[in-house]
Short mmCIF file of C-alpha atoms in Angstrom, two decimals:
data_model
loop_
_atom_site.label_atom_id
_atom_site.label_comp_id
_atom_site.label_asym_id
_atom_site.label_seq_id
_atom_site.Cartn_x
_atom_site.Cartn_y
_atom_site.Cartn_z
CA MET A 44 -11.30 49.46 46.44
CA LEU A 45 -13.36 46.30 46.04
CA ARG A 46 -11.61 44.75 49.01
CA GLN A 47 -12.49 47.75 51.22
CA SER A 48 -16.07 47.60 50.13
CA ILE A 49 -16.19 43.88 50.82
CA ARG A 50 -14.76 44.41 54.26
CA ARG A 51 -17.30 47.15 55.02
CA SER A 52 -20.27 45.05 54.02
CA ALA A 53 -18.90 42.03 55.81
CA ALA A 54 -18.51 43.88 59.07
CA PRO A 55 -22.01 43.57 60.58
CA LEU A 56 -22.25 39.85 60.00
CA SER A 57 -18.76 39.06 61.14
CA LYS A 58 -19.56 40.95 64.34
CA ILE A 59 -22.40 38.53 64.98
CA THR A 60 -20.38 35.49 64.18
CA ARG A 61 -17.46 36.66 66.27
CA SER A 62 -19.78 37.16 69.22
CA ALA A 63 -20.57 33.45 69.12
CA PRO A 64 -17.86 31.44 70.87
CA SER A 65 -16.53 29.21 68.17
CA THR A 66 -14.02 26.52 68.95
CA GLN A 67 -14.63 26.16 72.65
CA LEU A 68 -18.19 24.97 72.16
CA ARG A 69 -18.65 21.45 70.88
CA CYS A 70 -21.66 19.20 70.97
CA LEU A 71 -20.82 17.51 74.25
CA SER A 72 -23.47 15.53 75.98
CA ASP A 73 -23.20 17.48 79.21
CA LEU A 74 -24.02 20.79 77.54
CA SER A 75 -27.54 22.08 77.96
CA ASN A 76 -29.70 22.44 74.88
CA ASP A 77 -29.22 26.16 74.45
CA GLN A 78 -25.43 25.72 74.51
CA LYS A 79 -25.36 23.17 71.70
CA THR A 80 -23.53 24.28 68.63
CA THR A 81 -24.10 23.84 64.95
CA HIS A 82 -22.43 25.05 61.81
CA PHE A 83 -23.18 28.34 60.14
CA GLY A 84 -21.25 28.01 56.93
CA SER A 85 -17.75 27.14 58.06
CA LYS A 86 -18.25 28.78 61.46
CA THR A 87 -19.47 27.11 64.62
CA VAL A 88 -22.31 28.96 66.30
CA LEU A 89 -24.85 28.28 69.02
CA GLU A 90 -27.87 26.35 67.74
CA SER A 91 -30.10 29.02 69.20
CA GLU A 92 -28.39 31.65 67.06
CA LYS A 93 -28.30 29.91 63.70
CA GLU A 94 -31.93 30.64 62.91
CA LYS A 95 -31.34 34.36 63.45
CA LEU A 96 -28.17 34.35 61.39
CA VAL A 97 -29.77 32.53 58.46
CA GLY A 98 -32.68 34.96 58.74
CA GLN A 99 -30.25 37.86 58.31
CA VAL A 100 -28.70 36.22 55.26
CA PHE A 101 -32.01 35.78 53.50
CA SER A 102 -33.37 39.17 54.52
CA SER A 103 -30.26 40.55 52.96
CA VAL A 104 -30.48 38.61 49.70
CA ALA A 105 -34.29 38.53 49.29
CA SER A 106 -34.69 41.29 46.73
CA LYS A 107 -31.85 40.11 44.49
CA TYR A 108 -32.39 36.43 45.10
CA ASP A 109 -33.18 35.46 41.54
CA ILE A 110 -30.55 37.45 39.73
CA MET A 111 -27.91 36.13 42.09
CA ASN A 112 -29.07 32.56 41.60
CA ASP A 113 -28.84 33.09 37.86
CA VAL A 114 -25.32 34.42 38.14
CA MET A 115 -24.17 31.76 40.59
CA SER A 116 -25.55 28.78 38.71
CA LEU A 117 -25.23 30.30 35.23
CA GLY A 118 -29.01 30.00 34.94
CA VAL A 119 -28.95 26.25 35.49
CA HIS A 120 -31.05 26.50 38.67
CA ARG A 121 -34.06 27.20 36.46
CA LEU A 122 -33.47 23.94 34.60
CA TRP A 123 -33.07 22.05 37.87
CA LYS A 124 -36.31 23.48 39.22
CA ASP A 125 -38.14 22.67 36.00
CA HIS A 126 -36.82 19.15 36.09
CA PHE A 127 -37.76 18.81 39.76
CA ILE A 128 -41.33 19.84 39.00
CA ARG A 129 -41.54 17.52 36.01
CA LYS A 130 -40.08 14.64 37.96
CA LEU A 131 -42.57 15.05 40.78
CA ASP A 132 -45.30 15.22 38.14
CA ALA A 133 -47.69 16.14 40.93
CA GLY A 134 -51.32 17.09 40.60
CA ALA A 135 -54.75 15.56 40.95
CA ARG A 136 -55.52 13.42 37.93
CA PRO A 137 -59.01 13.64 36.42
CA GLY A 138 -61.44 11.94 38.76
CA GLY A 139 -59.13 12.19 41.79
CA ARG A 140 -59.50 14.38 44.84
CA PRO A 141 -57.56 17.68 44.91
CA LEU A 142 -54.14 17.55 46.54
CA ASP A 143 -52.76 19.73 49.31
CA PHE A 144 -49.27 20.97 48.56
CA ILE A 145 -46.86 22.55 50.98
CA ASP A 146 -43.73 24.28 49.74
CA VAL A 147 -41.33 24.85 52.62
CA ALA A 148 -38.67 27.54 52.51
CA GLY A 149 -40.43 28.52 49.32
CA GLY A 150 -40.49 32.27 49.86
CA SER A 151 -39.65 33.13 46.29
CA GLY A 152 -42.61 31.08 45.06
CA ASP A 153 -40.77 29.53 42.09
CA ILE A 154 -41.61 25.96 42.97
CA ALA A 155 -45.10 26.72 44.29
CA PHE A 156 -46.24 28.47 41.12
CA GLY A 157 -44.40 25.93 38.97
CA LEU A 158 -46.14 22.99 40.65
CA LEU A 159 -49.57 24.54 40.20
CA ASP A 160 -48.82 25.44 36.58
CA HIS A 161 -47.71 21.87 35.93
CA ALA A 162 -50.81 20.39 37.59
CA LYS A 163 -53.07 22.61 35.50
CA ALA A 164 -51.23 22.03 32.22
CA ARG A 165 -50.87 18.27 32.58
CA PHE A 166 -53.97 17.22 34.46
CA GLN A 167 -56.37 20.17 34.23
CA ASP A 168 -56.07 20.35 37.99
CA ASP A 169 -57.27 23.73 39.22
CA LYS A 170 -58.53 22.59 42.60
CA SER A 171 -55.38 21.57 44.50
CA THR A 172 -54.22 23.97 47.19
CA MET A 173 -50.76 25.33 47.92
CA THR A 174 -49.34 26.55 51.21
CA VAL A 175 -46.07 28.42 50.87
CA VAL A 176 -44.15 28.66 54.12
CA ASP A 177 -40.88 30.36 54.90
CA ILE A 178 -39.21 31.25 58.16
CA ASN A 179 -38.19 34.58 56.72
CA PRO A 180 -40.93 37.25 56.34
CA ASP A 181 -38.77 39.18 53.84
CA MET A 182 -38.49 36.19 51.52
CA LEU A 183 -42.19 35.51 51.91
CA LYS A 184 -43.01 39.13 51.04
CA GLU A 185 -40.91 38.68 47.93
CA GLY A 186 -43.06 35.70 47.00
CA GLU A 187 -46.29 37.57 47.70
CA LYS A 188 -45.04 40.40 45.52
CA ARG A 189 -44.37 37.94 42.71
CA LEU A 190 -47.78 36.37 43.18
CA LEU A 191 -49.30 39.63 41.98
CA ASP A 192 -47.64 39.12 38.61
CA THR A 193 -49.05 35.62 38.19
CA LYS A 194 -52.49 34.33 37.28
CA TYR A 195 -52.89 33.21 40.89
CA LYS A 196 -53.10 36.73 42.31
CA ASN A 197 -56.83 36.42 43.06
CA ASP A 198 -56.71 32.70 43.68
CA ASP A 199 -57.48 31.71 47.24
CA ARG A 200 -55.86 28.31 46.70
CA ILE A 201 -52.47 29.82 47.58
CA SER A 202 -51.66 30.91 51.09
CA PHE A 203 -48.44 32.25 52.57
CA LEU A 204 -47.38 31.53 56.14
CA VAL A 205 -44.36 32.52 58.18
CA GLN A 206 -43.33 29.17 59.67
CA ASN A 207 -40.24 27.47 60.92
CA GLY A 208 -39.83 24.38 58.73
CA GLU A 209 -38.53 22.39 61.68
CA VAL A 210 -41.78 22.88 63.59
CA LEU A 211 -44.60 23.91 61.21
CA ASP A 212 -46.78 24.54 64.27
CA GLN A 213 -49.70 25.87 62.22
CA ILE A 214 -49.79 22.84 59.94
CA GLU A 215 -51.83 19.93 61.18
CA ASP A 216 -50.64 16.33 61.29
CA ASN A 217 -51.46 14.21 58.22
CA SER A 218 -52.80 17.18 56.30
CA LYS A 219 -50.64 17.47 53.18
CA ASP A 220 -50.13 15.31 50.11
CA VAL A 221 -47.00 16.80 48.62
CA TYR A 222 -44.19 18.42 50.61
CA THR A 223 -41.48 20.19 48.64
CA VAL A 224 -38.40 22.05 49.75
CA SER A 225 -36.07 23.47 47.19
CA PHE A 226 -32.65 24.80 48.12
CA GLY A 227 -33.87 25.41 51.65
CA ILE A 228 -33.30 22.41 53.86
CA ARG A 229 -29.57 22.96 54.24
CA ASN A 230 -30.35 26.16 56.14
CA PHE A 231 -32.33 24.34 58.80
CA THR A 232 -30.60 24.35 62.17
CA ASN A 233 -31.66 20.77 62.67
CA ILE A 234 -32.22 19.09 59.32
CA GLN A 235 -33.43 15.85 60.89
CA ALA A 236 -36.09 17.76 62.84
CA GLY A 237 -37.24 19.30 59.55
CA LEU A 238 -37.56 15.88 57.96
CA ASN A 239 -39.40 14.51 60.98
CA THR A 240 -41.84 17.40 60.76
CA ALA A 241 -42.34 16.75 57.05
CA TYR A 242 -43.26 13.19 57.97
CA ARG A 243 -45.70 14.48 60.56
CA VAL A 244 -47.58 16.86 58.26
CA LEU A 245 -47.82 14.48 55.30
CA LYS A 246 -50.78 12.17 54.87
CA PRO A 247 -50.03 8.47 54.46
CA GLY A 248 -49.14 8.01 50.81
CA GLY A 249 -47.89 11.59 50.71
CA ILE A 250 -44.64 12.40 49.01
CA ILE A 251 -41.65 14.52 49.97
CA GLY A 252 -39.52 16.04 47.22
CA ILE A 253 -36.27 17.76 48.09
CA LEU A 254 -34.08 19.67 45.67
CA GLU A 255 -30.79 20.65 47.24
CA PHE A 256 -27.17 21.29 46.44
CA SER A 257 -25.14 18.17 46.86
CA LYS A 258 -21.73 16.62 46.27
CA VAL A 259 -20.18 16.45 42.81
CA ASP A 260 -19.25 12.89 41.88
CA ASN A 261 -16.73 13.72 39.16
CA THR A 262 -13.26 14.81 40.24
CA VAL A 263 -12.61 17.12 37.29
CA VAL A 264 -16.00 18.79 37.51
CA ASP A 265 -15.60 19.06 41.27
CA LEU A 266 -12.31 20.89 40.87
CA ALA A 267 -13.90 23.39 38.48
CA TYR A 268 -16.94 23.70 40.75
CA GLN A 269 -14.92 24.32 43.89
CA ASN A 270 -12.95 27.03 42.14
CA TRP A 271 -16.09 28.59 40.72
CA SER A 272 -17.53 28.64 44.26
CA LYS A 273 -14.66 30.83 45.42
CA PHE A 274 -15.85 33.60 43.14
CA LEU A 275 -19.47 33.52 44.26
CA PRO A 276 -19.06 35.81 47.27
CA VAL A 277 -17.32 38.28 44.96
CA PHE A 278 -20.31 38.20 42.62
CA GLY A 279 -22.48 38.64 45.70
CA GLN A 280 -20.54 41.73 46.58
CA ALA A 281 -20.66 43.13 43.07
CA ILE A 282 -24.36 42.52 42.44
CA ALA A 283 -26.05 42.53 45.82
CA ASN A 284 -23.37 44.41 47.79
CA ASP A 285 -23.23 41.50 50.18
CA PHE A 286 -20.09 39.40 50.52
CA ASP A 287 -20.78 37.52 53.73
CA SER A 288 -24.24 36.24 52.88
CA TYR A 289 -22.95 34.61 49.73
CA GLN A 290 -19.91 33.33 51.56
CA TYR A 291 -22.36 31.65 53.91
CA LEU A 292 -24.35 30.18 51.01
CA VAL A 293 -21.22 28.60 49.55
CA GLU A 294 -20.06 27.24 52.89
CA SER A 295 -23.50 25.88 53.74
CA ILE A 296 -23.45 23.93 50.47
CA GLN A 297 -20.09 22.43 51.39
CA LYS A 298 -21.38 21.46 54.84
CA PHE A 299 -24.52 19.75 53.55
CA PRO A 300 -24.45 15.94 53.84
CA LYS A 301 -23.63 13.95 50.74
CA GLN A 302 -26.34 12.12 48.78
CA GLU A 303 -26.17 8.75 50.53
CA ASP A 304 -26.06 10.32 54.01
CA PHE A 305 -29.01 12.55 53.25
CA LYS A 306 -30.93 9.59 51.88
CA SER A 307 -30.35 7.82 55.21
CA MET A 308 -31.66 10.87 57.06
CA ILE A 309 -34.87 10.79 55.01
CA GLN A 310 -35.26 7.10 55.85
CA GLU A 311 -34.51 7.88 59.48
CA ALA A 312 -37.50 10.23 59.52
CA GLY A 313 -39.68 7.26 58.55
CA PHE A 314 -39.99 7.74 54.80
CA TYR A 315 -39.74 4.94 52.30
CA VAL A 316 -37.12 5.98 49.77
CA PRO A 317 -37.47 4.35 46.35
CA GLU A 318 -34.27 3.10 44.76
CA PRO A 319 -31.79 4.49 43.84
CA GLY A 320 -32.82 7.10 46.38
CA TYR A 321 -31.80 10.27 44.61
CA GLU A 322 -31.08 11.71 41.22
CA ASN A 323 -27.98 13.75 40.61
CA LEU A 324 -28.28 16.87 38.52
CA THR A 325 -25.27 18.31 36.68
CA PHE A 326 -22.81 15.71 38.07
CA GLY A 327 -24.25 16.06 41.56
CA VAL A 328 -24.01 19.83 41.94
CA ALA A 329 -27.64 19.45 42.96
CA ALA A 330 -29.69 16.35 43.71
CA ILE A 331 -33.34 15.44 43.91
CA HIS A 332 -34.43 13.22 46.80
CA ILE A 333 -37.85 11.64 46.99
CA GLY A 334 -39.53 9.81 49.86
CA ILE A 335 -42.97 8.45 50.61
CA LYS A 336 -44.84 8.28 53.86
CA LEU A 337 -46.34 4.82 53.91
CA MET B 144 -10.45 -12.65 27.56
CA PHE B 145 -13.87 -11.47 26.49
CA LYS B 146 -15.08 -10.09 29.77
CA GLN B 147 -18.50 -8.66 29.62
CA LEU B 148 -19.39 -5.15 30.69
CA ARG B 149 -23.08 -5.09 31.22
CA VAL B 150 -25.33 -2.37 32.52
CA ILE B 151 -27.81 -3.77 34.98
CA PRO B 152 -30.33 -1.26 36.26
CA ARG B 153 -30.78 -1.72 40.02
CA SER B 154 -34.22 -0.40 39.58
CA PHE B 155 -35.17 1.46 36.50
CA SER B 156 -34.04 5.04 36.25
CA PRO B 157 -33.33 6.57 32.87
CA LEU B 158 -30.90 9.03 34.34
CA ARG B 159 -28.92 6.72 36.54
CA SER B 160 -27.77 3.16 36.17
CA SER B 161 -25.17 1.18 38.03
CA ILE B 162 -22.41 -0.43 36.07
CA THR B 163 -21.28 -3.81 37.29
CA ARG B 164 -18.80 -6.14 35.70
CA SER B 165 -20.27 -9.56 35.56
CA TYR B 166 -19.89 -12.79 33.70
CA HIS B 167 -22.91 -14.81 34.65
CA SER B 168 -26.49 -14.18 35.53
CA GLU B 169 -25.97 -14.80 39.25
CA ASP B 170 -24.86 -11.19 39.38
CA HIS B 171 -28.31 -9.88 38.52
CA LYS B 172 -29.64 -8.11 41.55
CA PRO B 173 -32.73 -9.90 42.87
CA PHE B 174 -35.95 -8.23 41.92
CA GLN B 175 -37.78 -6.62 44.83
CA PHE B 176 -41.38 -7.82 44.73
CA THR B 177 -42.51 -6.11 47.89
CA THR B 178 -41.75 -2.42 47.50
CA PRO B 179 -44.72 -0.03 47.31
CA GLN B 180 -43.94 0.57 43.61
CA THR B 181 -43.95 -3.09 42.70
CA LYS B 182 -47.17 -3.68 44.63
CA ILE B 183 -48.87 -0.90 42.68
CA LEU B 184 -47.33 -2.00 39.39
CA ASP B 185 -48.37 -5.62 39.98
CA GLU B 186 -51.92 -4.48 40.50
CA ALA B 187 -51.57 -2.24 37.42
CA LEU B 188 -50.54 -5.27 35.34
CA ASN B 189 -53.80 -6.93 36.36
CA LEU B 190 -55.58 -3.90 34.93
CA VAL B 191 -53.67 -3.90 31.64
CA PRO B 192 -56.25 -6.08 29.89
CA ILE B 193 -58.78 -3.32 30.65
CA TYR B 194 -56.75 -0.15 30.15
CA GLY B 195 -53.82 -1.37 28.05
CA PHE B 196 -50.24 -0.40 28.77
CA GLN B 197 -51.23 3.11 29.80
CA HIS B 198 -50.56 5.33 32.77
CA LYS B 199 -54.25 5.00 33.57
CA ALA B 200 -53.60 1.42 34.72
CA ILE B 201 -51.03 2.65 37.28
CA LEU B 202 -53.35 5.43 38.40
CA GLU B 203 -56.31 3.12 38.96
CA ALA B 204 -54.09 0.54 40.68
CA SER B 205 -52.73 3.10 43.14
CA ARG B 206 -56.20 4.47 43.83
CA SER B 207 -57.52 0.97 44.46
CA GLN B 208 -54.79 0.55 47.08
CA GLY B 209 -55.93 3.72 48.82
CA TYR B 210 -53.18 6.06 47.67
CA SER B 211 -53.82 9.66 46.66
CA ASP B 212 -52.66 10.83 43.25
CA ALA B 213 -49.52 12.21 44.92
CA ILE B 214 -48.00 8.71 44.76
CA GLN B 215 -47.77 9.11 40.99
CA SER B 216 -44.47 10.92 41.57
CA LEU B 217 -42.98 7.44 41.96
CA PHE B 218 -43.72 6.73 38.34
CA SER B 219 -42.15 9.67 36.60
CA ASN B 220 -41.49 7.57 33.47
CA GLY B 221 -45.21 6.96 33.24
CA THR B 222 -46.24 4.02 31.11
CA TYR B 223 -42.68 2.87 30.62
CA ASP B 224 -42.38 2.14 34.35
CA LEU B 225 -45.24 -0.31 33.96
CA ILE B 226 -43.75 -1.90 30.85
CA HIS B 227 -40.32 -2.22 32.42
CA HIS B 228 -41.87 -3.80 35.48
CA HIS B 229 -43.60 -6.36 33.27
CA LEU B 230 -40.34 -7.20 31.48
CA VAL B 231 -38.26 -7.54 34.64
CA LYS B 232 -40.94 -9.46 36.51
CA GLN B 233 -41.49 -12.01 33.76
CA ARG B 234 -37.75 -12.50 33.37
CA GLU B 235 -37.36 -13.07 37.10
CA LEU B 236 -40.27 -15.49 37.14
CA LEU B 237 -38.36 -17.77 34.76
CA GLN B 238 -36.36 -18.80 37.82
CA THR B 239 -39.41 -20.55 39.21
CA PHE B 240 -39.34 -23.00 36.28
CA ILE B 241 -35.72 -24.08 36.46
CA THR B 242 -36.25 -26.22 39.55
CA THR B 243 -39.25 -28.07 38.13
CA ASP B 244 -38.94 -31.73 37.08
CA GLU B 245 -40.16 -30.80 33.64
CA PHE B 246 -37.14 -28.55 33.17
CA THR B 247 -34.50 -30.67 34.89
CA SER B 248 -35.52 -33.76 32.90
CA LEU B 249 -34.62 -31.99 29.66
CA LYS B 250 -31.30 -33.20 28.35
CA SER B 251 -29.92 -30.74 25.86
CA GLU B 252 -29.20 -27.06 26.26
CA ASN B 253 -31.29 -26.34 23.19
CA ASP B 254 -34.36 -28.01 24.69
CA LYS B 255 -33.96 -26.04 27.87
CA VAL B 256 -33.70 -22.80 25.92
CA LYS B 257 -36.85 -23.71 24.00
CA PHE B 258 -38.67 -24.52 27.23
CA LEU B 259 -37.79 -21.23 28.90
CA LEU B 260 -38.45 -19.23 25.76
CA LYS B 261 -41.90 -20.76 25.48
CA LYS B 262 -42.62 -19.92 29.11
CA ARG B 263 -41.53 -16.35 28.56
CA ILE B 264 -43.55 -15.97 25.38
CA MET B 265 -46.63 -17.44 27.03
CA ALA B 266 -46.29 -14.89 29.86
CA ASN B 267 -47.35 -12.31 27.25
CA GLN B 268 -50.59 -14.15 26.68
CA PRO B 269 -52.81 -12.11 29.07
CA TYR B 270 -51.65 -8.90 27.35
CA LEU B 271 -51.86 -10.14 23.78
CA LYS B 272 -54.25 -7.44 22.66
CA HIS B 273 -51.89 -4.75 23.89
CA LEU B 274 -48.61 -6.28 22.78
CA ASN B 275 -48.23 -3.89 19.87
CA GLN B 276 -48.60 -0.97 22.22
CA LEU B 277 -45.88 -2.40 24.46
CA GLN B 278 -43.52 -2.95 21.55
CA SER B 279 -43.95 0.58 20.25
CA TYR B 280 -42.96 1.98 23.66
CA LEU B 281 -39.86 -0.19 23.78
CA VAL B 282 -38.37 1.31 20.67
CA LEU B 283 -39.00 4.94 21.60
CA PRO B 284 -35.66 6.78 21.73
CA PRO B 285 -35.75 7.69 25.47
CA TYR B 286 -36.33 4.07 26.47
CA PHE B 287 -34.52 2.12 23.79
CA GLN B 288 -31.31 1.76 25.80
CA TYR B 289 -33.17 0.30 28.78
CA SER B 290 -35.30 -1.97 26.61
CA SER B 291 -32.27 -3.40 24.85
CA ASN B 292 -30.50 -3.91 28.18
CA GLU B 293 -33.48 -5.79 29.46
CA LEU B 294 -33.68 -7.85 26.27
CA HIS B 295 -30.05 -8.77 26.67
CA ASN B 296 -30.62 -9.69 30.32
CA LEU B 297 -33.44 -11.97 29.21
CA SER B 298 -31.36 -13.84 26.65
CA ASP B 299 -28.45 -13.98 29.10
CA ASP B 300 -30.67 -15.47 31.81
CA ILE B 301 -32.28 -18.00 29.51
CA LEU B 302 -28.94 -19.24 28.20
CA HIS B 303 -27.37 -19.28 31.62
CA TYR B 304 -30.23 -21.26 33.18
CA SER B 305 -30.01 -23.65 30.25
CA GLY B 306 -26.42 -24.42 31.09
CA ASP B 307 -24.50 -22.37 28.56
CA PHE B 308 -20.83 -22.46 29.50
CA SER B 309 -19.35 -20.85 26.42
CA ASN B 310 -16.47 -18.58 27.22
CA ASP B 311 -15.36 -17.56 23.77
CA PHE B 312 -16.91 -15.43 21.09
CA ALA B 313 -19.86 -17.85 20.98
CA TRP B 314 -20.99 -16.23 24.26
CA TYR B 315 -21.83 -13.08 22.30
CA SER B 316 -23.18 -14.73 19.17
CA LYS B 317 -25.54 -16.98 21.14
CA ARG B 318 -26.96 -14.12 23.13
CA LEU B 319 -27.31 -11.84 20.13
CA SER B 320 -29.06 -14.50 18.10
CA LEU B 321 -31.39 -15.37 20.98
CA SER B 322 -32.22 -11.68 21.49
CA SER B 323 -33.05 -11.20 17.81
CA THR B 324 -35.08 -14.41 17.87
CA TYR B 325 -37.04 -13.23 20.87
CA VAL B 326 -37.87 -9.93 19.18
CA ALA B 327 -39.00 -11.75 16.04
CA LEU B 328 -41.10 -14.18 18.08
CA GLU B 329 -42.80 -11.46 20.05
CA LEU B 330 -43.59 -9.53 16.88
CA PHE B 331 -45.02 -12.71 15.41
CA GLN B 332 -46.99 -13.37 18.57
CA SER B 333 -48.60 -9.93 18.43
CA GLN B 334 -49.99 -10.83 14.99
CA ASP B 335 -50.70 -14.48 15.79
CA LYS B 336 -54.41 -15.20 15.53
CA SER B 337 -54.11 -18.91 16.35
CA ASN B 338 -55.63 -20.32 19.49
CA ASN B 339 -53.33 -19.91 22.51
CA SER B 340 -50.46 -18.70 20.29
CA THR B 341 -49.82 -22.21 19.03
CA LYS B 342 -48.31 -20.89 15.79
CA THR B 343 -45.81 -18.85 17.81
CA LEU B 344 -44.86 -21.92 19.84
CA GLU B 345 -44.28 -23.86 16.62
CA LEU B 346 -42.13 -21.04 15.35
CA ILE B 347 -40.00 -21.21 18.50
CA ASP B 348 -39.09 -24.82 17.67
CA LYS B 349 -38.23 -23.95 14.07
CA ARG B 350 -36.18 -20.88 14.91
CA LEU B 351 -34.22 -22.52 17.71
CA ASN B 352 -33.31 -25.50 15.55
CA GLY B 353 -32.00 -22.90 13.14
CA ILE B 354 -29.93 -21.32 15.89
CA ASN B 355 -28.53 -24.72 16.81
CA GLU B 356 -27.50 -25.26 13.20
CA LEU B 357 -26.02 -21.78 13.20
CA GLY B 358 -23.99 -22.78 16.27
CA ASN B 359 -22.75 -25.91 14.52
CA PHE B 360 -21.91 -23.84 11.46
CA TYR B 361 -20.02 -21.39 13.63
CA ASN B 362 -18.01 -24.20 15.28
CA ASP B 363 -17.19 -25.75 11.91
CA ALA B 364 -16.20 -22.41 10.46
CA GLU B 365 -14.01 -21.67 13.49
CA GLU B 366 -12.29 -25.03 13.20
CA PHE B 367 -11.69 -24.55 9.50
CA LEU B 368 -10.31 -21.07 10.05
CA LYS B 369 -7.95 -22.26 12.81
CA PHE B 370 -6.76 -25.09 10.62
CA SER B 371 -6.16 -22.75 7.68
CA ILE B 372 -4.22 -20.26 9.80
CA ASN B 373 -2.09 -22.99 11.37
CA SER B 374 -1.36 -24.50 7.95
CA SER B 375 -0.40 -21.11 6.56
CA ILE B 376 1.95 -20.45 9.47
CA ASN B 377 3.52 -23.89 9.16
CA LEU B 378 3.91 -23.45 5.43
CA PHE B 379 5.54 -20.11 5.97
CA LYS B 380 7.83 -21.57 8.67
CA SER B 381 8.88 -24.47 6.49
CA GLN B 382 9.63 -22.17 3.57
CA ALA B 383 11.55 -19.78 5.82
CA SER B 384 13.65 -22.56 7.42
CA ARG B 385 14.73 -23.80 3.98
CA GLY B 386 16.22 -20.40 3.37
#
């Protein structure tokens, strides 16, 4: 019964992924740009299609995003996000100029509201501005809906923009102080392009904070984690009636570069990365990366 | 036989440290003086006499270097980042003294230890008014582990630079006694009202002579114990061979 239901819900997405030639297309130098391939979970798809496919995933999970995250991480994602916000400890200190925050792929608004709450509580900062951008209008609508339940509902310091994090064409160069992306950057078609853009929009002295799933550094925990991951699509099916989207989420986590490699990518974009470069959370299930534009 | 397992923070991070097996101080990773953090923290140390060991010193230092307040994310341990920087920096600066004629002309290990200890204690002089504040941070539970590691690194460095080649249990006892001496001296220094901490410097001489005597006592005790054990074994053997 469950298997049939899974198959039914998986059908539309698998149709899309099947339509993309998989093994024949590799990143060969003689291929034109629109023929280049990338990974979409464990599948190989055209780069030009990944954005659309990820969009479908998040449109599909938007309304049940939080409850699914709770189930998948056993609620730990809230602790990670809290720790991320506390670690960044961002906000204009008394006597300083207000900061301009940008939260990329921040449709749900968790981090954006959390950062502003932290700045107000710690530094009495109620002047800094926040731009929440997300490539997916459905996720962004979810965030705007949540905004109405917060004290920021009539606050013009927060703005929402539909933007591709790799381009951020409506965000000016050297215009932001703090760039955050939480559990979003692994969905970028070209992660390096996203990091380069972050470097572009940040002011000198600006900081990039990235919270993302990563690689577990403990063999025993990794074994448990990998097995737990196998059940996540089933939870996705049971709670959000969506097997494939959660299958993608699990596979995209597995495909994401490990801590040291990702640190190198941040440096490649031009950021100075303070030692040790990242902080593992829960044995490396997630990791926080920080960089500074000098 | 007594290999040391020491935790040396590559750069301070309460949640992550690297563990390296090492025997001598050459294994300490060189301190990076030129990273953006250290530049800000160096400037912050200059402001400590004004603001004390407080996050405000870091904040004003970063602003004076043209950074926005966003850069504060680099210092998520707040004041402790500044204090740890002071400890590591002053320990590293001891290296600059070991090539001087004044140091190399000293004959005994004990004199060299005294010399380096005095240099380290005098490095606290600009922050004398705020030394109590620094000490109270060091013993706070979240930071205690890192403070004690750094204290151990200090006594390890001082003894190593002074030519300590002990490879038995004395390795531990020397370092432990030097660490406890350093803590006592710094506490004394924070209360020392004499001009230029002269009383503290006198105390260094007294305490280190004591340590030297303790070392002699330890060697004598060890020799006596070895002799007693050997005699007992021989006595036992001789009795056993007689049937």
